[in-house]
Short mmCIF file of C-alpha atoms in Angstrom, two decimals:
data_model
loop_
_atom_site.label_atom_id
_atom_site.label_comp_id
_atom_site.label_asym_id
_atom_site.label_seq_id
_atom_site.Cartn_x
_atom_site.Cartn_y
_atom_site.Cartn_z
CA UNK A 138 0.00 0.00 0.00
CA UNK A 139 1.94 3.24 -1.15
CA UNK A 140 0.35 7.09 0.55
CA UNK A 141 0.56 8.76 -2.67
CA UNK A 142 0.42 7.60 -6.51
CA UNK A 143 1.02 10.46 -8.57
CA UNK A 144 -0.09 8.81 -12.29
CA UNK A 145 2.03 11.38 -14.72
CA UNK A 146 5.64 11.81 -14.99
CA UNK A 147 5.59 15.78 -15.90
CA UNK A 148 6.14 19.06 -14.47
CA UNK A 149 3.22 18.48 -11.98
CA UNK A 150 3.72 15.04 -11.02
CA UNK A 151 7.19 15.88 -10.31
CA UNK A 152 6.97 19.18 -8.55
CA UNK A 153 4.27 17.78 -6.47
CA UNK A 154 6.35 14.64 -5.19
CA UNK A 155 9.00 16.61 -4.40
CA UNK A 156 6.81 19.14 -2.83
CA UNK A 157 5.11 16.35 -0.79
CA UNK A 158 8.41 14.57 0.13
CA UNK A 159 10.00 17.53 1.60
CA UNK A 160 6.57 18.10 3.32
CA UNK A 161 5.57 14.64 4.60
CA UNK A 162 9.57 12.42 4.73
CA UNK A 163 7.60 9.60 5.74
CA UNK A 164 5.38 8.95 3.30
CA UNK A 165 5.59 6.27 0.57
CA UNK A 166 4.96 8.01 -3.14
CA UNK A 167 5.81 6.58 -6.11
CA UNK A 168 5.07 8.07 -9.75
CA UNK A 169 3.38 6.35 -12.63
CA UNK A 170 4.98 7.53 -16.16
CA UNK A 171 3.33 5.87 -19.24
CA UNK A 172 6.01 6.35 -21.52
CA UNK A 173 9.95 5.24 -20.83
CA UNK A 174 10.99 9.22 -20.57
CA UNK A 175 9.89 11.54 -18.09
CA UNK A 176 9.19 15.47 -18.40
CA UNK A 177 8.95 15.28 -22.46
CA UNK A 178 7.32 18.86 -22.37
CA UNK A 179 9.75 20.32 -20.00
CA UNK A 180 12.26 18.95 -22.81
CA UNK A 181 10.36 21.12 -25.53
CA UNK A 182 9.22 23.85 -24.13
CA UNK A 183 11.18 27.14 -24.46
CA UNK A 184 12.42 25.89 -27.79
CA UNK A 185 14.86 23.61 -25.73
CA UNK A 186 15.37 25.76 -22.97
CA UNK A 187 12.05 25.31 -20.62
CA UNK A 188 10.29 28.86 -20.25
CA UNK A 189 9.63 27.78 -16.60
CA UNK A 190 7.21 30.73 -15.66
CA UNK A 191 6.48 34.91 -16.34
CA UNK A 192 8.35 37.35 -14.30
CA UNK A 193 4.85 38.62 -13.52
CA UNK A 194 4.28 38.74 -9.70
CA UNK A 195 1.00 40.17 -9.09
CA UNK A 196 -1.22 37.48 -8.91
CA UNK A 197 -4.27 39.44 -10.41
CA UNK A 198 -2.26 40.29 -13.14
CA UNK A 199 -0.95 36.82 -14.00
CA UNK A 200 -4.42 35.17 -14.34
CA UNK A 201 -5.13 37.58 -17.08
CA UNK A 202 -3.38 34.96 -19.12
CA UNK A 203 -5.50 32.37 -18.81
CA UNK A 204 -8.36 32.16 -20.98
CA UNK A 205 -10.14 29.20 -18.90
CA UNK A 206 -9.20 29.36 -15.11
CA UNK A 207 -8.89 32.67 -14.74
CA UNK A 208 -11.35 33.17 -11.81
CA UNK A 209 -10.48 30.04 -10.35
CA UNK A 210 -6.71 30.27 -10.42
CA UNK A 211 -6.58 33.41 -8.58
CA UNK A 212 -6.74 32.24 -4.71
CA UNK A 213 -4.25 29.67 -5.64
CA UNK A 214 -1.81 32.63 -7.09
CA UNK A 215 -1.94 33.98 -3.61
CA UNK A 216 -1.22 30.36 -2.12
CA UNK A 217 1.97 29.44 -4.41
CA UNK A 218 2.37 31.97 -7.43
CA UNK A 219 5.32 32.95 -9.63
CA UNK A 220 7.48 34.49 -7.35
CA UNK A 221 7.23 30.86 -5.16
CA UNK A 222 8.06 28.97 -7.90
CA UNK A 223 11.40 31.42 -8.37
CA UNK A 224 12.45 30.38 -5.32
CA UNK A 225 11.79 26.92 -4.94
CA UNK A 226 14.11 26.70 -7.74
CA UNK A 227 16.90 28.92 -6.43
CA UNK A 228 17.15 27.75 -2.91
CA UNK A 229 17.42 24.46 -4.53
CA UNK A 230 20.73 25.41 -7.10
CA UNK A 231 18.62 25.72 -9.86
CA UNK A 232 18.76 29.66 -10.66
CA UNK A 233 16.67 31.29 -13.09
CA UNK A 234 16.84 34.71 -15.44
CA UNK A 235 14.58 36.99 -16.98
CA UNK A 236 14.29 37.88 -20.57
CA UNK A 237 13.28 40.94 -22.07
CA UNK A 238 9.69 39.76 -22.47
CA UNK A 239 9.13 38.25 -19.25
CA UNK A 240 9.71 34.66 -19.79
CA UNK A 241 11.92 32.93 -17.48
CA UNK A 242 14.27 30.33 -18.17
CA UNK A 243 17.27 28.25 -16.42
CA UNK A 244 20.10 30.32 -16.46
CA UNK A 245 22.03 27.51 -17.83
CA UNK A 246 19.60 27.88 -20.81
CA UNK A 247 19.21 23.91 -21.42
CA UNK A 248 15.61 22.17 -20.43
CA UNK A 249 17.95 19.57 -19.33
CA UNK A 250 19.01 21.33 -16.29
CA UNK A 251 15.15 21.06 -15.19
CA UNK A 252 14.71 17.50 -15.97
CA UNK A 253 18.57 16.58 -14.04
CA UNK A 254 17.11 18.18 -10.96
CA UNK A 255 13.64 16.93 -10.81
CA UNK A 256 15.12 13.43 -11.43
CA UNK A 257 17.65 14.02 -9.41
CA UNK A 258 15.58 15.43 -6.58
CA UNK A 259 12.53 12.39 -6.50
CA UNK A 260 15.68 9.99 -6.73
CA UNK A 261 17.19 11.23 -3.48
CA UNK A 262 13.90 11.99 -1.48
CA UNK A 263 12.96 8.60 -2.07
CA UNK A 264 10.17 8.82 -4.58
CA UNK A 265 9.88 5.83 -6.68
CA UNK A 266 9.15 6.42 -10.36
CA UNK A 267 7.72 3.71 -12.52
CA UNK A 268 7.94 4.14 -16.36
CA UNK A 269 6.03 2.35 -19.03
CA UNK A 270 3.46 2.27 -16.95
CA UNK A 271 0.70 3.28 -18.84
CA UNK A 272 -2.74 3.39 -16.67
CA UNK A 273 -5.55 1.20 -17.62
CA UNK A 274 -7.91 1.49 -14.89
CA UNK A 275 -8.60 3.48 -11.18
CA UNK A 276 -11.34 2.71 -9.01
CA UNK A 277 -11.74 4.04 -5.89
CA UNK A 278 -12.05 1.47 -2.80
CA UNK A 279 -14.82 1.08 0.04
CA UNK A 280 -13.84 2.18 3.16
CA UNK A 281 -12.16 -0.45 5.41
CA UNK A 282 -11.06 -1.28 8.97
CA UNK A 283 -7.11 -0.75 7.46
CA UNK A 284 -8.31 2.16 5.18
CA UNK A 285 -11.18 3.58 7.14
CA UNK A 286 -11.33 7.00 4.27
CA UNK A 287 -11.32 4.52 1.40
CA UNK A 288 -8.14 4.10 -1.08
CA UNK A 289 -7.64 3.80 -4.50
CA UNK A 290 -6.56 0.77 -6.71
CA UNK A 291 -4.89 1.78 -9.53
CA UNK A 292 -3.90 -0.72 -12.94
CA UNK A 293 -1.08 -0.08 -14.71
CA UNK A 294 -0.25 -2.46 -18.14
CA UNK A 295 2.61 -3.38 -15.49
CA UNK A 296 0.74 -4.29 -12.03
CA UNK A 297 -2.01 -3.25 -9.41
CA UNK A 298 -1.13 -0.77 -6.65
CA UNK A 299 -3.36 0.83 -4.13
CA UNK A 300 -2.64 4.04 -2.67
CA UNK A 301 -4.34 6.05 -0.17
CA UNK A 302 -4.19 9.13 -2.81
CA UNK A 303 -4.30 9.74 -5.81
CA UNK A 304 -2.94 12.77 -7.84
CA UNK A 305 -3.56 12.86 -12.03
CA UNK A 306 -0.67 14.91 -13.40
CA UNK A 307 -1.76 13.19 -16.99
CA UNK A 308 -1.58 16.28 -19.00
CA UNK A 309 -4.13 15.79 -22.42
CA UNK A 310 -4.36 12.03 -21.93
CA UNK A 311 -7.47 10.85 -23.97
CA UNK A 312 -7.64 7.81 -21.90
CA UNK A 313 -7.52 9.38 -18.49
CA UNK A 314 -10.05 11.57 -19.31
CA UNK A 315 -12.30 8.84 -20.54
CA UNK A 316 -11.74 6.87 -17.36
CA UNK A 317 -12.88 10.03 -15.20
CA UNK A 318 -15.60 10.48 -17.32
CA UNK A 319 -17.09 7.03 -16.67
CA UNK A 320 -16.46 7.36 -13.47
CA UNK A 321 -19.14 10.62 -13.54
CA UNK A 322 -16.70 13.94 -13.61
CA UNK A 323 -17.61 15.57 -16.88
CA UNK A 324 -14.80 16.44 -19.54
CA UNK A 325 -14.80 19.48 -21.42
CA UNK A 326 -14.09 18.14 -25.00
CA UNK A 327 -10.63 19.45 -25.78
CA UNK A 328 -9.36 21.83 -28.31
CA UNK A 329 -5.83 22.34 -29.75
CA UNK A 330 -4.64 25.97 -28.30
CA UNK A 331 -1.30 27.45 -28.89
CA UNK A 332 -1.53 27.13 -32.66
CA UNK A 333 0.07 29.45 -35.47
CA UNK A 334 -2.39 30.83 -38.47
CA UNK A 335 -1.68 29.46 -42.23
CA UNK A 336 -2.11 32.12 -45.09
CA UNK A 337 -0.95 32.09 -48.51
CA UNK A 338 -0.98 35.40 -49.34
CA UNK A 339 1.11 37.32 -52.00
CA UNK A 340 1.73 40.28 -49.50
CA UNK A 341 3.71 38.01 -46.87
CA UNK A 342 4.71 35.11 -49.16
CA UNK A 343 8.45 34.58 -49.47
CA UNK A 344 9.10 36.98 -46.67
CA UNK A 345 9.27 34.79 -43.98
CA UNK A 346 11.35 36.21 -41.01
CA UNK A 347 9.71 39.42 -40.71
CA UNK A 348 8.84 40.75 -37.65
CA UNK A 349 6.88 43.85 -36.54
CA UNK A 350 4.27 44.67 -33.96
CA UNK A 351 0.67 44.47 -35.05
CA UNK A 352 -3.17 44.22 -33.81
CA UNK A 353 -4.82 41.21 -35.52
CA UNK A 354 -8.41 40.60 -34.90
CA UNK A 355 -10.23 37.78 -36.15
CA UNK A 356 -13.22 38.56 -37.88
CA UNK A 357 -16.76 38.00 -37.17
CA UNK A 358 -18.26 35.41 -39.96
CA UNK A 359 -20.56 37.42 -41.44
CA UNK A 360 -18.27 40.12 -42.19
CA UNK A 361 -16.82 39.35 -45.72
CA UNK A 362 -16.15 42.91 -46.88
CA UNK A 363 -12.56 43.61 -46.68
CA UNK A 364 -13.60 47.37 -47.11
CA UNK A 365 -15.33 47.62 -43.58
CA UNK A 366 -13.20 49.30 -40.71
CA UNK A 367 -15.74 50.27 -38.38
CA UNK A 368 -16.16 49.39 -34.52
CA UNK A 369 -18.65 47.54 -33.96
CA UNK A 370 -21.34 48.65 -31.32
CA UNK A 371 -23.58 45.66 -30.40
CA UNK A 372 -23.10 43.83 -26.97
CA UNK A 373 -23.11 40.48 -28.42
CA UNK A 374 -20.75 41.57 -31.60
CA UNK A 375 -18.20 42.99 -28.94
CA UNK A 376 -18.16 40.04 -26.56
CA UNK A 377 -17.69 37.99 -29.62
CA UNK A 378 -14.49 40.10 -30.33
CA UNK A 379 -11.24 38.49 -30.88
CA UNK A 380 -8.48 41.05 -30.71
CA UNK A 381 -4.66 40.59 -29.95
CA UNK A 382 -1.79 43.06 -30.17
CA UNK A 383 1.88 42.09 -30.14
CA UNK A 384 4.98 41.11 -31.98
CA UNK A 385 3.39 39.21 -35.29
CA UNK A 386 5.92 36.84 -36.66
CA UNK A 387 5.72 36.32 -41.01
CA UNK A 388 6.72 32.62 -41.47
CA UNK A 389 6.99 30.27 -44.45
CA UNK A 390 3.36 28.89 -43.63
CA UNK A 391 1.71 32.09 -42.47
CA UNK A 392 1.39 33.85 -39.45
CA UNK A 393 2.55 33.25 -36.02
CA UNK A 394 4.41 35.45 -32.90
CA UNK A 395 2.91 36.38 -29.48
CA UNK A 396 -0.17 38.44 -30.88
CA UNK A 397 -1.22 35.10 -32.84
CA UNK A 398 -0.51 32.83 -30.35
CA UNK A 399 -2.84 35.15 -28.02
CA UNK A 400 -5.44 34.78 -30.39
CA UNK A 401 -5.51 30.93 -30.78
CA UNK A 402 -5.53 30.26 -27.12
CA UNK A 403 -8.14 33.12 -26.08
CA UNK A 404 -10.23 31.74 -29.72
CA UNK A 405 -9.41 28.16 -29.08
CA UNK A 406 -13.29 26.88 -29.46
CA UNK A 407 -14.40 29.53 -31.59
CA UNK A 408 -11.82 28.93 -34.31
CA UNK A 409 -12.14 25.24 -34.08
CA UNK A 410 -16.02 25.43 -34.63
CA UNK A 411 -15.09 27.57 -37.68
CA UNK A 412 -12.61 24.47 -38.63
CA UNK A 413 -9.42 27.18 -38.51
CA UNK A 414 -11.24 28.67 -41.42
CA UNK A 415 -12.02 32.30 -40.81
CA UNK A 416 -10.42 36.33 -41.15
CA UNK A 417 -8.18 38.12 -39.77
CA UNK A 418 -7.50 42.02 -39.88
CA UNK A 419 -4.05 43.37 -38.98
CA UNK A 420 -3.23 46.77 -38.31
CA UNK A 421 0.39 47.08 -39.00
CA UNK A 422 0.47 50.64 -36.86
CA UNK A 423 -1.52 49.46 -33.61
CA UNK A 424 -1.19 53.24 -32.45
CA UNK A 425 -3.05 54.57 -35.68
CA UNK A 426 -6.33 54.41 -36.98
CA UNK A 427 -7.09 54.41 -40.88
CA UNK A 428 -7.77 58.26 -40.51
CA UNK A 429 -5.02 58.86 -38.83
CA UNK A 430 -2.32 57.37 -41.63
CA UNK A 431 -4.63 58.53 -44.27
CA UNK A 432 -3.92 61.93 -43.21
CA UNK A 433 0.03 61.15 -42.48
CA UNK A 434 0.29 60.32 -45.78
CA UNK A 435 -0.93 63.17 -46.95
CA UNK A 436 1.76 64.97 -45.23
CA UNK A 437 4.08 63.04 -46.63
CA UNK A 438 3.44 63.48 -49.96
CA UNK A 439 3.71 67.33 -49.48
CA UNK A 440 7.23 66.69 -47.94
CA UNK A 441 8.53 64.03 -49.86
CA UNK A 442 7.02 64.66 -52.69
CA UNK A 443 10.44 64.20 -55.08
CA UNK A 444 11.28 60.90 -53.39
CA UNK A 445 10.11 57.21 -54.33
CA UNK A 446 7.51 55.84 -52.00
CA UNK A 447 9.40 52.75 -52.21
CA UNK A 448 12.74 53.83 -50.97
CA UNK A 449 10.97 56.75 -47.72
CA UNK A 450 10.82 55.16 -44.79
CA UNK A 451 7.01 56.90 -44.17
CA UNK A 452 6.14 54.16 -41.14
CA UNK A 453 7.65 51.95 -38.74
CA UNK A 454 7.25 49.13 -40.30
CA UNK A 455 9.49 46.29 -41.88
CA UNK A 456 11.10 47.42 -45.42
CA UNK A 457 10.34 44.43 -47.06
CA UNK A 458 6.54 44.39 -45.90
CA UNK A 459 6.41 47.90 -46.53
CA UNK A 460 7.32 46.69 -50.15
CA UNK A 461 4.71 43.81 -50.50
CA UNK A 462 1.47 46.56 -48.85
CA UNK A 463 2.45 49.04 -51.89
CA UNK A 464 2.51 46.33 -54.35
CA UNK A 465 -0.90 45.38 -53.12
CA UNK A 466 -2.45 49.42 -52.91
CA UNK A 467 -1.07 49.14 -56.71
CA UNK A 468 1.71 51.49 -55.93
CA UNK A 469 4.74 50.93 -58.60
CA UNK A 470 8.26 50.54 -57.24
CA UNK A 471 9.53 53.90 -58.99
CA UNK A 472 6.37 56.27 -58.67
CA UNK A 473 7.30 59.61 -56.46
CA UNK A 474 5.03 60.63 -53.68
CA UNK A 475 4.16 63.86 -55.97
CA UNK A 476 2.79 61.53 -58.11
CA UNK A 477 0.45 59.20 -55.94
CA UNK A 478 -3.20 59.85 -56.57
CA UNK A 479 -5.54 59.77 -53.67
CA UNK A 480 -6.96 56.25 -54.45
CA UNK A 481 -3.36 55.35 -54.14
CA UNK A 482 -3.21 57.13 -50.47
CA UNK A 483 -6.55 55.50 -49.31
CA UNK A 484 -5.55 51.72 -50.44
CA UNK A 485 -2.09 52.50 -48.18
CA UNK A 486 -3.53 53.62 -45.44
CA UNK A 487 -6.12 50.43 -45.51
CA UNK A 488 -3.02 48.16 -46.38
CA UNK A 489 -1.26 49.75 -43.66
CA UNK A 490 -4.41 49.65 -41.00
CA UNK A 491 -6.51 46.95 -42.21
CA UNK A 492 -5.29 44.39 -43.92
CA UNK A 493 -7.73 41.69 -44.62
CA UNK A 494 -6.05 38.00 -44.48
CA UNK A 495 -7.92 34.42 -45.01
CA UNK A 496 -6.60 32.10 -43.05
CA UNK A 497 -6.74 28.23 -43.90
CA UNK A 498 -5.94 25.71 -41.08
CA UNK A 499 -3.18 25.70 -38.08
CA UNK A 500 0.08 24.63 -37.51
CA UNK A 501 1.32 23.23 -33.79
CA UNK A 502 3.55 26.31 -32.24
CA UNK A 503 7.13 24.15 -32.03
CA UNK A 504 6.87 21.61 -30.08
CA UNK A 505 4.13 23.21 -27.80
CA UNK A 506 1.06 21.19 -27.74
CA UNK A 507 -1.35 22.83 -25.51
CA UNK A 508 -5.17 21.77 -25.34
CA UNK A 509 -8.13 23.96 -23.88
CA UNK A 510 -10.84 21.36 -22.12
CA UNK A 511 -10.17 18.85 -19.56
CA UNK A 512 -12.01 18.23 -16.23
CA UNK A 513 -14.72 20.57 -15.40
CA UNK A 514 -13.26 23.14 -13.17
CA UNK A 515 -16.61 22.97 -11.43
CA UNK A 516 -15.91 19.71 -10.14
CA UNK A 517 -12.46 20.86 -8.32
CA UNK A 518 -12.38 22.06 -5.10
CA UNK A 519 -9.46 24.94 -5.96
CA UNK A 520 -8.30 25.31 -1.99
CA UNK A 521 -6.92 22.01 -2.47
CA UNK A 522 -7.11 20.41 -6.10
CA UNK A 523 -9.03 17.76 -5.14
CA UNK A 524 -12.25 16.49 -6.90
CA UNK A 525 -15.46 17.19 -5.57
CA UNK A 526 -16.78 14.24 -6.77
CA UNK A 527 -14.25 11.43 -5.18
CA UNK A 528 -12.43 12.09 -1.80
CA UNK A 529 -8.53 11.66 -2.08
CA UNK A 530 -8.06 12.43 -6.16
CA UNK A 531 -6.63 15.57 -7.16
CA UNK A 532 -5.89 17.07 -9.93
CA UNK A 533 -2.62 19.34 -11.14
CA UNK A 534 -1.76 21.02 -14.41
CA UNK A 535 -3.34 20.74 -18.12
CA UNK A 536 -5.65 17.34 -17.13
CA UNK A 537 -8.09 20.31 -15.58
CA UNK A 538 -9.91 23.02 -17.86
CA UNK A 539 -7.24 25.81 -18.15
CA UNK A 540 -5.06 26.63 -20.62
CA UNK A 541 -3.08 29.92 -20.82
CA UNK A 542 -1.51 31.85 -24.14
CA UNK A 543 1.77 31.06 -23.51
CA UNK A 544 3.90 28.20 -22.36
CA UNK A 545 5.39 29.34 -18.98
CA UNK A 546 1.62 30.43 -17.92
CA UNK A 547 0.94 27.34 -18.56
CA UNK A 548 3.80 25.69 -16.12
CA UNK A 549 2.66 27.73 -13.55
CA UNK A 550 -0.96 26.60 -13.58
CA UNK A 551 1.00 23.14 -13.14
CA UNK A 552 3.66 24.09 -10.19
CA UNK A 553 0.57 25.53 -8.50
CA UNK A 554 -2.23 22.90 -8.87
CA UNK A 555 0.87 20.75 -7.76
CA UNK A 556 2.07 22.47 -4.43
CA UNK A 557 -1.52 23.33 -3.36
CA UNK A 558 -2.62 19.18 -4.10
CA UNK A 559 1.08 17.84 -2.40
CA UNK A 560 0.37 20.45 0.60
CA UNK A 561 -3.04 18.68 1.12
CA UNK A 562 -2.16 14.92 0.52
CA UNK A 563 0.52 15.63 3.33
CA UNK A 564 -1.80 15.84 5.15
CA UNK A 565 -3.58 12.78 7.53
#
C-alpha cells in the first residue's frame, strides 16, 4: 500500500512529489509515467530551454493569461504563485533569469538542467518512479477497517497498486479523461490551443522572417467585406471580439508570434467550430487608426514629394513588408510621392491599418502542444485540487480546464495545482 500515486511523470507530477516529500519524509509516493521518458514537455518547451514561468508577480495580473481558469486560479496565485516557484528553484541550485519579455528560463539555458534536478531530486527523497506504466484502470475502494477514508486501486499495463491518494498529473491524456468520465466527472471536449495561423498570401509570401508589432483581430463570420473598418457597437458583436496586439511573426506557412498565439488560445473553441477557417485584420500601426495614416500620408506626400515611396521610410514598419502593402495598394516601385493619386493614399492607409487576411488551417507552435478542455473546473475544489466528486483524487496542471496563451503560464498553472494538491495529501 503506497500514501501517494502520482499517475504522470511531468512538471506536476514531479513538482508535487517533491513538494510532498519535503513536506511529509515519511510517506511512501511513487510516480506512474506511461512512456519510458519523463518530463517530455519540459524537454520542448522554451524551444529547448524550458520557459519555466512569467516574471509577472502580481497574482491578479498573471491570471489575465488564462483564458479558462482565470477566476479560479486566482486564490491559488496567492497560495503558491510565480514568485514561489522562483524560489523553490533557487534555494534548490537551480537559478533562473529573466528575458526581455518576461519569460523565465534556467540560467544555464538547457531544459535539461530542469529534468537533471527533478530526477535528481525524487531519486534522493525517495520517490519511486515507474515508467512504461501506462494506466488502464482506477477505481476508488470502500472504506475499510485498514483504510477507514477509502483508497484507490490503480492498474497499470505493469501491475495493481493501491494508494491512499491519488494525484492525475496526466496532461491531455485521452484515456484518463475517458476513465474520469465514466467514473461521472464531466470532460470538457478538448481543443488544440497554442496554434500558429496558415495564409498564402502574395503580400507576406516569401518573406518569412519578418517581424513587426501588429493588432490582428479575427473577424466576425458574417463580415466578408474587406472594405469595412468600423467598430462595432452591439453587446453580443463585442463580446464575440477576438483582438490581440503584439509582436506578429511572417513565417513560411503564415502567421505566427505572441499576438497570434494570443489569439488561438483566447479563440481556441471559436476557431475550431469555424474548422481554422475564418479572417483576420491586422493593423500594421496598432497606435493609428485608418484616418489617422490617411492623413500622415498626406503629409508626406507634401514633404517628400520628389522621393520614391518605395525607398521613404514613411512608417515603422518592416522594409520588405512595406514593399509587399504598396505592391498590393497598386503602388509601382519607382512612382514619387508627388505623383500618388488619392486612391493610391486611401488603399495604403487600408493596407497599412486593415489588412484583410484568409486564413486556412493551423500549424502546432514548435513543439508546444497545448489543449483547452479537460475536467470541469466545477468539479475541483481549488483550496486544495481535489475532486469534488471522489475524496482523495486531485488534480494538477493541463488534465483540468485551463489553458493559458503562452507556455510558462501554462507551467505555472502546473507548479501551482501541484504544491496546493502535495500540501493537502501531506496531510492525515
Amino acid at each position: 500500500m503506497l500514501d501517494v500515486i502520482i499517475i504522470g511523470g511531468g512538471a506536476a507530477g514531479f513538482y508535487a512529489a517533491v513538494h510532498l516529500a519535503e513536506m511529509a519524509p515519511q510517506k511512501k509516493i511513487a510516480i506512474l509515467e506511461r512512456g519510458k521518458e519523463v518530463l517530455g514537455k519540459v524537454k520542448v518547451s522554451g524551444g529547448g530551454r524550458c520557459n519555466v514561468t512569467y516574471a509577472e508577480f502580481d497574482p491578479a495580473a498573471f491570471v489575465k493569461n488564462y483564458p479558462r481558469g482565470e477566476k479560479e486560479l486566482l486564490g491559488p496565485f496567492y497560495t503558491h504563485g510565480s514568485a514561489d516557484t522562483v524560489a523553490f528553484f533557487e534555494e534548490r541550485n537551480v537559478p533562473l533569469k529573466i528575458e526581455e519579455d518576461g519569460r523565465m528560463f534556467p540560467t544555464s539555458n538547457a531544459s535539461q538542467t530542469i529534468i537533471d534536478f527533478f530526477v535528481g531530486e525524487a531519486e534522493k527523497k525517495g520517490v519511486q518512479l515507474f515508467r512504461n506504466s501506462s494506466v488502464t484502470d482506477l477505481r476508488p475502494l470502500a472504506p475499510s477497517k485498514e483504510n477507514p477514508t477509502g483508497a484507490w486501486e490503480v492498474h497499470s499495463i505493469r501491475k495493481t497498486y493501491t494508494a491512499k491518494k491519488v494525484l492525475l498529473a496526466t496532461g491531455s491524456n485521452p484515456k484518463i479523461w475517458g476513465l474520469l468520465q465514466k467514473m461521472g466527472h464531466t470532460i470538457e471536449p478538448p481543443v488544440p490551443s497554442l496554434f500558429t495561423f496558415n495564409i498564402d498570401d502574395d503580400r507576406i509570401r516569401g518573406i518569412q522572417g519578418v517581424s513587426t508589432y501588429a493588432e490582428v483581430e479575427v473577424l466576425p463570420k458574417r463580415i466578408f467585406d474587406s472594405k469595412i473598418t468600423v467598430e462595432l457597437k452591439s453587446k453580443a458583436e463585442q463580446l464575440f471580439k477576438l483582438i490581440a496586439e503584439g509582436p506578429l511573426l511572417i513565417t513560411h506557412w503564415g502567421m505566427s508570434g505572441p499576438a497570434v498565439l494570443k489569439l488561438s488560445a483566447w479563440g481556441a473553441k471559436t476557431l475550431h467550430e469555424r474548422k481554422y477557417r475564418f479572417k483576420i485584420k491586422v493593423n500594421w500601426l496598432p497606435d493609428y487608426h485608418e484616418t489617422a495614416v490617411l492623413e500622415l500620408l498626406k503629409q508626406i506626400k507634401e514633404v517628400e514629394a520628389k522621393k520614391t515611396v518605395l525607398r521613404t521610410n514613411a512608417v515603422d514598419v518592416p522594409r520588405r513588408l512595406w514593399s509587399r502593402l504598396l505592391q498590393a495598394s497598386g503602388i509601382p516601385d519607382q512612382m514619387k510621392w508627388a505623383e500618388i493619386s488619392k486612391r493610391h493614399l486611401q488603399s495604403l492607409a487600408d493596407q497599412l491599418t486593415a489588412s484583410i487576411f484568409t486564413v486556412e488551417g493551423k500549424s502546432t507552435f514548435k513543439e508546444e502542444f497545448v489543449t483547452a478542455g479537460g475536467v470541469d473546473l466545477k468539479e475541483i475544489d481549488f483550496k486544495t485540487f481535489e475532486s469534488k466528486l471522489f475524496p482523495h483524487l486531485y488534480f494538477a496542471g493541463e488534465i483540468m480546464n485551463v489553458d493559458a496563451i503562452t507556455g510558462g503560464f501554462n507551467f505555472q498553472n502546473a507548479w501551482t495545482g501541484a504544491y496546493i494538491a502535495a500540501k493537502s495529501m501531506a496531510k492525515g
